[in-house]
Amino acid sequence: DTAVSQTPKYLVTQMGNDKSIKCEQNLGHDTMYWYKQDSKKFLKIMFSYNNKELIINETVPNRFSPKSPDKAHLNLHINSLELGDSAVYFCASSQGLAGFSIFFGPGTRLTVT
Amino acid sequence: AQSVAQPEDQVNVAEGNPLTVKCTYSVSGNPYLFWYVQYPNRGLQFLLKYITGDNLVKGSYGFEAEFNKSQTSFHLKKPSALVSDSALYFCAVRDDSNYQLIWGAGTKLIIKP
Protein backbone atom coordinates (compact mmCIF):
# COMPACT_ATOMS: atom_id res chain seq x y z
CA ASP A 1 0.00 0.00 0.00
CA THR A 2 2.90 2.32 -0.80
CA ALA A 3 1.65 5.87 -1.32
CA VAL A 4 4.27 7.10 -3.79
CA SER A 5 6.44 4.51 -5.49
CA GLN A 6 9.38 4.89 -7.84
CA THR A 7 11.28 2.45 -9.98
CA PRO A 8 14.08 1.70 -10.10
CA LYS A 9 15.53 2.43 -6.68
CA TYR A 10 19.07 2.42 -8.01
CA LEU A 11 20.23 3.24 -11.51
CA VAL A 12 23.85 3.00 -12.61
CA THR A 13 24.59 3.91 -16.19
CA GLN A 14 27.23 5.35 -18.46
CA MET A 15 27.52 8.84 -19.84
CA GLY A 16 25.55 9.36 -23.01
CA ASN A 17 22.89 6.79 -22.23
CA ASP A 18 19.15 7.46 -22.02
CA LYS A 19 17.22 6.32 -18.97
CA SER A 20 13.76 6.60 -17.44
CA ILE A 21 12.44 6.67 -13.91
CA LYS A 22 8.83 5.76 -13.26
CA CYS A 23 6.59 7.13 -10.54
CA GLU A 24 3.13 6.20 -9.39
CA GLN A 25 0.97 7.50 -6.56
CA ASN A 26 -2.15 5.84 -5.18
CA LEU A 27 -3.27 8.75 -3.00
CA GLY A 28 -5.67 10.23 -5.51
CA HIS A 29 -3.64 13.44 -5.62
CA ASP A 30 -3.88 15.76 -8.58
CA THR A 31 -0.39 17.26 -8.38
CA MET A 32 2.91 15.47 -8.86
CA TYR A 33 6.51 16.64 -8.73
CA TRP A 34 10.06 15.68 -9.54
CA TYR A 35 12.77 16.84 -7.17
CA LYS A 36 16.54 16.47 -7.41
CA GLN A 37 18.69 16.08 -4.30
CA ASP A 38 22.39 16.51 -4.88
CA SER A 39 25.30 15.04 -2.96
CA LYS A 40 25.15 17.90 -0.44
CA LYS A 41 21.48 17.10 0.21
CA PHE A 42 20.23 20.31 -1.41
CA LEU A 43 16.69 19.77 -2.62
CA LYS A 44 15.52 21.43 -5.82
CA ILE A 45 12.23 21.17 -7.62
CA MET A 46 12.48 20.23 -11.27
CA PHE A 47 8.91 19.85 -12.48
CA SER A 48 5.38 20.11 -11.18
CA TYR A 49 2.30 18.69 -12.87
CA ASN A 50 -1.29 19.41 -11.97
CA ASN A 51 -3.97 17.24 -13.55
CA LYS A 52 -1.43 16.06 -16.13
CA GLU A 53 -0.57 19.64 -17.09
CA LEU A 54 2.95 21.00 -16.66
CA ILE A 55 2.86 23.81 -14.11
CA ILE A 56 6.44 24.31 -13.06
CA ASN A 57 9.50 23.74 -15.19
CA GLU A 58 12.52 25.05 -13.41
CA THR A 59 15.82 25.68 -15.16
CA VAL A 60 16.35 22.07 -16.07
CA PRO A 61 18.24 21.00 -19.21
CA ASN A 62 16.09 19.93 -22.15
CA ARG A 63 17.57 16.48 -21.76
CA PHE A 64 15.09 15.97 -18.94
CA SER A 65 11.56 15.34 -20.12
CA PRO A 66 8.69 14.50 -17.79
CA LYS A 67 5.63 12.68 -19.01
CA SER A 68 2.33 12.29 -17.21
CA PRO A 69 0.09 9.71 -18.88
CA ASP A 70 -2.52 10.17 -16.15
CA LYS A 71 -2.90 11.87 -12.78
CA ALA A 72 -1.42 8.91 -10.94
CA HIS A 73 1.80 8.67 -12.94
CA LEU A 74 4.68 11.01 -13.64
CA ASN A 75 7.69 9.55 -15.38
CA LEU A 76 11.04 11.19 -15.96
CA HIS A 77 13.10 10.49 -19.05
CA ILE A 78 16.69 11.65 -19.28
CA ASN A 79 18.60 11.76 -22.54
CA SER A 80 22.36 11.83 -23.03
CA LEU A 81 23.18 11.41 -19.36
CA GLU A 82 26.06 13.43 -17.95
CA LEU A 83 28.21 12.96 -14.85
CA GLY A 84 26.50 15.96 -13.22
CA ASP A 85 23.16 14.22 -13.41
CA SER A 86 24.24 11.88 -10.63
CA ALA A 87 21.88 12.56 -7.74
CA VAL A 88 18.85 11.19 -5.94
CA TYR A 89 15.61 11.94 -7.76
CA PHE A 90 12.42 12.08 -5.75
CA CYS A 91 8.93 11.86 -7.07
CA ALA A 92 6.25 13.44 -4.89
CA SER A 93 2.57 14.24 -4.89
CA SER A 94 0.08 16.49 -3.15
CA GLN A 95 -3.54 17.46 -3.40
CA GLY A 96 -3.82 20.82 -5.09
CA LEU A 97 -1.20 23.35 -6.01
CA ALA A 98 -0.90 24.91 -2.58
CA GLY A 99 2.15 22.86 -1.71
CA PHE A 100 0.69 21.51 1.51
CA SER A 101 1.65 18.10 2.85
CA ILE A 102 3.71 16.78 0.00
CA PHE A 103 4.20 13.02 -0.01
CA PHE A 104 7.57 11.86 -1.27
CA GLY A 105 8.59 8.63 -2.89
CA PRO A 106 11.62 6.66 -1.65
CA GLY A 107 13.92 8.16 -4.28
CA THR A 108 15.97 6.84 -7.18
CA ARG A 109 19.72 7.06 -6.80
CA LEU A 110 21.16 7.73 -10.23
CA THR A 111 24.88 7.23 -10.73
CA VAL A 112 26.40 8.19 -14.05
CA THR A 113 29.88 6.81 -14.73
CA ALA B 1 12.70 37.34 -2.86
CA GLN B 2 11.36 34.66 -0.60
CA SER B 3 13.88 32.47 1.14
CA VAL B 4 14.46 30.17 4.05
CA ALA B 5 17.63 29.59 6.01
CA GLN B 6 18.74 26.85 8.33
CA PRO B 7 21.82 28.29 10.01
CA GLU B 8 23.13 25.02 11.44
CA ASP B 9 24.48 22.23 9.27
CA GLN B 10 24.41 19.86 12.22
CA VAL B 11 22.92 19.77 15.69
CA ASN B 12 24.13 17.34 18.35
CA VAL B 13 21.93 16.53 21.32
CA ALA B 14 22.12 13.93 24.06
CA GLU B 15 19.21 11.53 24.31
CA GLY B 16 16.57 12.78 26.71
CA ASN B 17 17.56 16.43 26.33
CA PRO B 18 15.40 18.99 24.57
CA LEU B 19 16.27 19.75 20.96
CA THR B 20 15.87 22.78 18.73
CA VAL B 21 16.50 22.98 15.01
CA LYS B 22 16.50 26.54 13.75
CA CYS B 23 14.83 28.03 10.72
CA THR B 24 14.40 31.62 9.62
CA TYR B 25 12.45 32.85 6.64
CA SER B 26 11.85 35.83 4.43
CA VAL B 27 8.52 36.30 2.66
CA SER B 28 6.59 39.23 1.29
CA GLY B 29 3.20 38.21 2.64
CA ASN B 30 1.89 35.82 5.25
CA PRO B 31 4.22 32.86 5.61
CA TYR B 32 3.22 29.26 5.05
CA LEU B 33 5.92 27.25 6.80
CA PHE B 34 6.74 23.56 6.88
CA TRP B 35 9.07 21.04 8.45
CA TYR B 36 9.97 17.75 6.81
CA VAL B 37 12.24 14.94 8.00
CA GLN B 38 14.41 12.64 5.91
CA TYR B 39 15.67 9.41 7.42
CA PRO B 40 18.73 7.80 5.78
CA ASN B 41 18.03 6.45 2.31
CA ARG B 42 14.39 7.50 2.50
CA GLY B 43 12.17 10.15 1.00
CA LEU B 44 11.11 13.20 2.96
CA GLN B 45 8.19 12.94 5.37
CA PHE B 46 5.91 15.78 6.39
CA LEU B 47 6.19 16.71 10.07
CA LEU B 48 4.11 19.83 10.56
CA LYS B 49 3.01 23.12 9.06
CA TYR B 50 2.07 26.64 10.08
CA ILE B 51 -0.63 28.37 8.08
CA THR B 52 -2.36 30.61 10.59
CA GLY B 53 -3.55 30.58 14.18
CA ASP B 54 -1.68 29.38 17.24
CA ASN B 55 2.03 30.13 17.12
CA LEU B 56 2.87 26.72 18.56
CA VAL B 57 2.21 23.98 16.06
CA LYS B 58 2.23 20.32 17.02
CA GLY B 59 3.26 17.64 14.56
CA SER B 60 4.25 14.03 14.18
CA TYR B 61 6.58 12.04 16.44
CA GLY B 62 6.23 14.52 19.32
CA PHE B 63 7.72 17.44 17.41
CA GLU B 64 6.41 20.96 17.60
CA ALA B 65 7.44 24.25 16.05
CA GLU B 66 7.14 27.79 17.26
CA PHE B 67 6.25 30.53 14.81
CA ASN B 68 7.70 33.90 15.74
CA LYS B 69 6.66 36.66 13.39
CA SER B 70 8.85 39.38 14.86
CA GLN B 71 11.96 37.22 14.56
CA THR B 72 10.79 35.61 11.28
CA SER B 73 11.61 32.23 12.72
CA PHE B 74 10.01 28.81 12.77
CA HIS B 75 12.18 26.65 15.01
CA LEU B 76 11.52 22.95 15.38
CA LYS B 77 11.50 21.60 18.92
CA LYS B 78 11.07 18.46 20.93
CA PRO B 79 11.10 18.27 24.74
CA SER B 80 13.00 14.99 24.98
CA ALA B 81 15.13 13.69 22.12
CA LEU B 82 15.27 10.06 21.06
CA VAL B 83 18.12 8.36 19.24
CA SER B 84 15.59 7.51 16.52
CA ASP B 85 15.10 11.24 15.88
CA SER B 86 18.51 11.31 14.22
CA ALA B 87 17.83 12.39 10.65
CA LEU B 88 18.01 15.29 8.23
CA TYR B 89 15.45 18.02 8.85
CA PHE B 90 14.26 20.47 6.21
CA CYS B 91 12.42 23.71 6.73
CA ALA B 92 10.42 25.11 3.81
CA VAL B 93 8.35 28.17 2.99
CA ARG B 94 5.74 28.44 0.29
CA ASP B 95 6.46 30.76 -2.59
CA ASP B 96 3.22 32.62 -3.14
CA SER B 97 4.05 33.37 -6.76
CA ASN B 98 3.78 29.73 -7.80
CA TYR B 99 2.77 27.86 -4.63
CA GLN B 100 5.95 25.81 -4.69
CA LEU B 101 8.02 25.19 -1.61
CA ILE B 102 11.37 26.87 -1.14
CA TRP B 103 13.58 24.53 0.82
CA GLY B 104 16.27 25.17 3.37
CA ALA B 105 19.60 23.40 3.05
CA GLY B 106 18.72 20.91 5.75
CA THR B 107 20.07 20.33 9.27
CA LYS B 108 21.50 17.02 10.30
CA LEU B 109 20.29 16.12 13.76
CA ILE B 110 22.38 13.64 15.72
CA ILE B 111 21.04 12.28 18.96
CA LYS B 112 23.66 10.52 21.04
CA PRO B 113 22.75 7.81 23.58
CSV table of N, CA and C in Angstrom, one decimal, chain A residues 9 33 35 37 40-43 45 48 56 58 90 97-102 104-106 109, chain B residues 32 34 36 38 41-46 49 51 88 90 94 98-101 103-106:
chain,number,residue,atom,x,y,z
A,9,LYS,N,15.0,1.8,-7.9
A,9,LYS,CA,15.5,2.4,-6.7
A,9,LYS,C,17.0,2.9,-6.9
A,33,TYR,N,5.3,15.9,-8.6
A,33,TYR,CA,6.5,16.6,-8.7
A,33,TYR,C,7.7,15.7,-9.0
A,35,TYR,N,11.7,16.1,-7.9
A,35,TYR,CA,12.8,16.8,-7.2
A,35,TYR,C,14.1,16.2,-7.4
A,37,GLN,N,17.9,15.8,-5.5
A,37,GLN,CA,18.7,16.1,-4.3
A,37,GLN,C,20.1,15.7,-4.6
A,40,LYS,N,25.1,17.1,-1.7
A,40,LYS,CA,25.2,17.9,-0.4
A,40,LYS,C,23.8,18.0,0.2
A,41,LYS,N,22.8,17.2,-0.3
A,41,LYS,CA,21.5,17.1,0.2
A,41,LYS,C,20.6,18.3,-0.1
A,42,PHE,N,21.1,19.2,-1.0
A,42,PHE,CA,20.2,20.3,-1.4
A,42,PHE,C,19.1,19.7,-2.2
A,43,LEU,N,17.9,20.3,-2.0
A,43,LEU,CA,16.7,19.8,-2.6
A,43,LEU,C,16.2,20.8,-3.6
A,45,ILE,N,13.3,21.6,-6.8
A,45,ILE,CA,12.2,21.2,-7.6
A,45,ILE,C,12.6,21.2,-9.1
A,48,SER,N,6.6,20.3,-11.9
A,48,SER,CA,5.4,20.1,-11.2
A,48,SER,C,4.3,20.0,-12.2
A,56,ILE,N,5.1,23.8,-13.4
A,56,ILE,CA,6.4,24.3,-13.1
A,56,ILE,C,7.5,23.6,-13.9
A,58,GLU,N,11.4,24.2,-13.8
A,58,GLU,CA,12.5,25.1,-13.4
A,58,GLU,C,13.6,25.0,-14.4
A,90,PHE,N,13.6,12.4,-6.5
A,90,PHE,CA,12.4,12.1,-5.7
A,90,PHE,C,11.2,12.5,-6.5
A,97,LEU,N,-2.4,22.7,-5.7
A,97,LEU,CA,-1.2,23.3,-6.0
A,97,LEU,C,-0.6,24.1,-4.8
A,98,ALA,N,-1.3,24.1,-3.7
A,98,ALA,CA,-0.9,24.9,-2.6
A,98,ALA,C,0.4,24.5,-1.9
A,99,GLY,N,0.9,23.3,-2.3
A,99,GLY,CA,2.2,22.9,-1.7
A,99,GLY,C,2.1,22.3,-0.3
A,100,PHE,N,0.8,22.0,0.2
A,100,PHE,CA,0.7,21.5,1.5
A,100,PHE,C,0.9,20.0,1.5
A,101,SER,N,1.5,19.5,2.6
A,101,SER,CA,1.6,18.1,2.8
A,101,SER,C,2.0,17.3,1.6
A,102,ILE,N,3.2,17.5,1.2
A,102,ILE,CA,3.7,16.8,0.0
A,102,ILE,C,4.2,15.4,0.4
A,104,PHE,N,6.4,12.2,-0.4
A,104,PHE,CA,7.6,11.9,-1.3
A,104,PHE,C,7.7,10.4,-1.5
A,105,GLY,N,8.2,10.0,-2.6
A,105,GLY,CA,8.6,8.6,-2.9
A,105,GLY,C,9.9,8.3,-2.2
A,106,PRO,N,10.4,7.1,-2.3
A,106,PRO,CA,11.6,6.7,-1.7
A,106,PRO,C,12.9,7.1,-2.3
A,109,ARG,N,18.3,6.6,-6.8
A,109,ARG,CA,19.7,7.1,-6.8
A,109,ARG,C,20.3,6.8,-8.2
B,32,TYR,N,3.7,30.6,4.9
B,32,TYR,CA,3.2,29.3,5.1
B,32,TYR,C,4.5,28.4,5.2
B,34,PHE,N,6.8,25.0,6.8
B,34,PHE,CA,6.7,23.6,6.9
B,34,PHE,C,8.0,23.0,7.4
B,36,TYR,N,9.9,19.1,7.3
B,36,TYR,CA,10.0,17.8,6.8
B,36,TYR,C,11.2,17.1,7.4
B,38,GLN,N,13.9,13.7,6.8
B,38,GLN,CA,14.4,12.6,5.9
B,38,GLN,C,15.3,11.7,6.7
B,41,ASN,N,18.5,7.2,3.5
B,41,ASN,CA,18.0,6.5,2.3
B,41,ASN,C,16.5,6.4,2.2
B,42,ARG,N,15.8,7.4,2.6
B,42,ARG,CA,14.4,7.5,2.5
B,42,ARG,C,14.0,8.8,1.9
B,43,GLY,N,12.7,8.9,1.5
B,43,GLY,CA,12.2,10.1,1.0
B,43,GLY,C,11.8,11.0,2.2
B,44,LEU,N,11.5,12.3,1.9
B,44,LEU,CA,11.1,13.2,3.0
B,44,LEU,C,9.7,12.9,3.5
B,45,GLN,N,9.5,13.1,4.8
B,45,GLN,CA,8.2,12.9,5.4
B,45,GLN,C,7.7,14.2,6.0
B,46,PHE,N,6.5,14.6,5.8
B,46,PHE,CA,5.9,15.8,6.4
B,46,PHE,C,5.8,15.7,7.9
B,49,LYS,N,3.1,21.9,9.8
B,49,LYS,CA,3.0,23.1,9.1
B,49,LYS,C,2.4,24.2,9.9
B,51,ILE,N,0.1,27.6,9.1
B,51,ILE,CA,-0.6,28.4,8.1
B,51,ILE,C,-1.1,29.7,8.7
B,88,LEU,N,17.8,14.0,8.9
B,88,LEU,CA,18.0,15.3,8.2
B,88,LEU,C,16.7,16.0,8.2
B,90,PHE,N,14.4,19.4,7.2
B,90,PHE,CA,14.3,20.5,6.2
B,90,PHE,C,13.1,21.4,6.6
B,94,ARG,N,6.4,28.5,1.6
B,94,ARG,CA,5.7,28.4,0.3
B,94,ARG,C,6.0,29.8,-0.4
B,98,ASN,N,4.1,31.0,-7.1
B,98,ASN,CA,3.8,29.7,-7.8
B,98,ASN,C,3.4,28.6,-6.9
B,99,TYR,N,3.2,28.8,-5.6
B,99,TYR,CA,2.8,27.9,-4.6
B,99,TYR,C,3.8,26.7,-4.4
B,100,GLN,N,5.0,26.9,-4.9
B,100,GLN,CA,5.9,25.8,-4.7
B,100,GLN,C,6.7,26.1,-3.4
B,101,LEU,N,7.3,25.0,-2.9
B,101,LEU,CA,8.0,25.2,-1.6
B,101,LEU,C,9.5,25.6,-1.9
B,103,TRP,N,13.0,25.4,-0.2
B,103,TRP,CA,13.6,24.5,0.8
B,103,TRP,C,14.8,25.1,1.4
B,104,GLY,N,15.0,24.9,2.7
B,104,GLY,CA,16.3,25.2,3.4
B,104,GLY,C,17.3,24.1,3.0
B,105,ALA,N,18.5,24.3,3.4
B,105,ALA,CA,19.6,23.4,3.1
B,105,ALA,C,19.6,22.1,3.9
B,106,GLY,N,18.8,22.1,4.9
B,106,GLY,CA,18.7,20.9,5.8
B,106,GLY,C,19.7,21.0,6.9
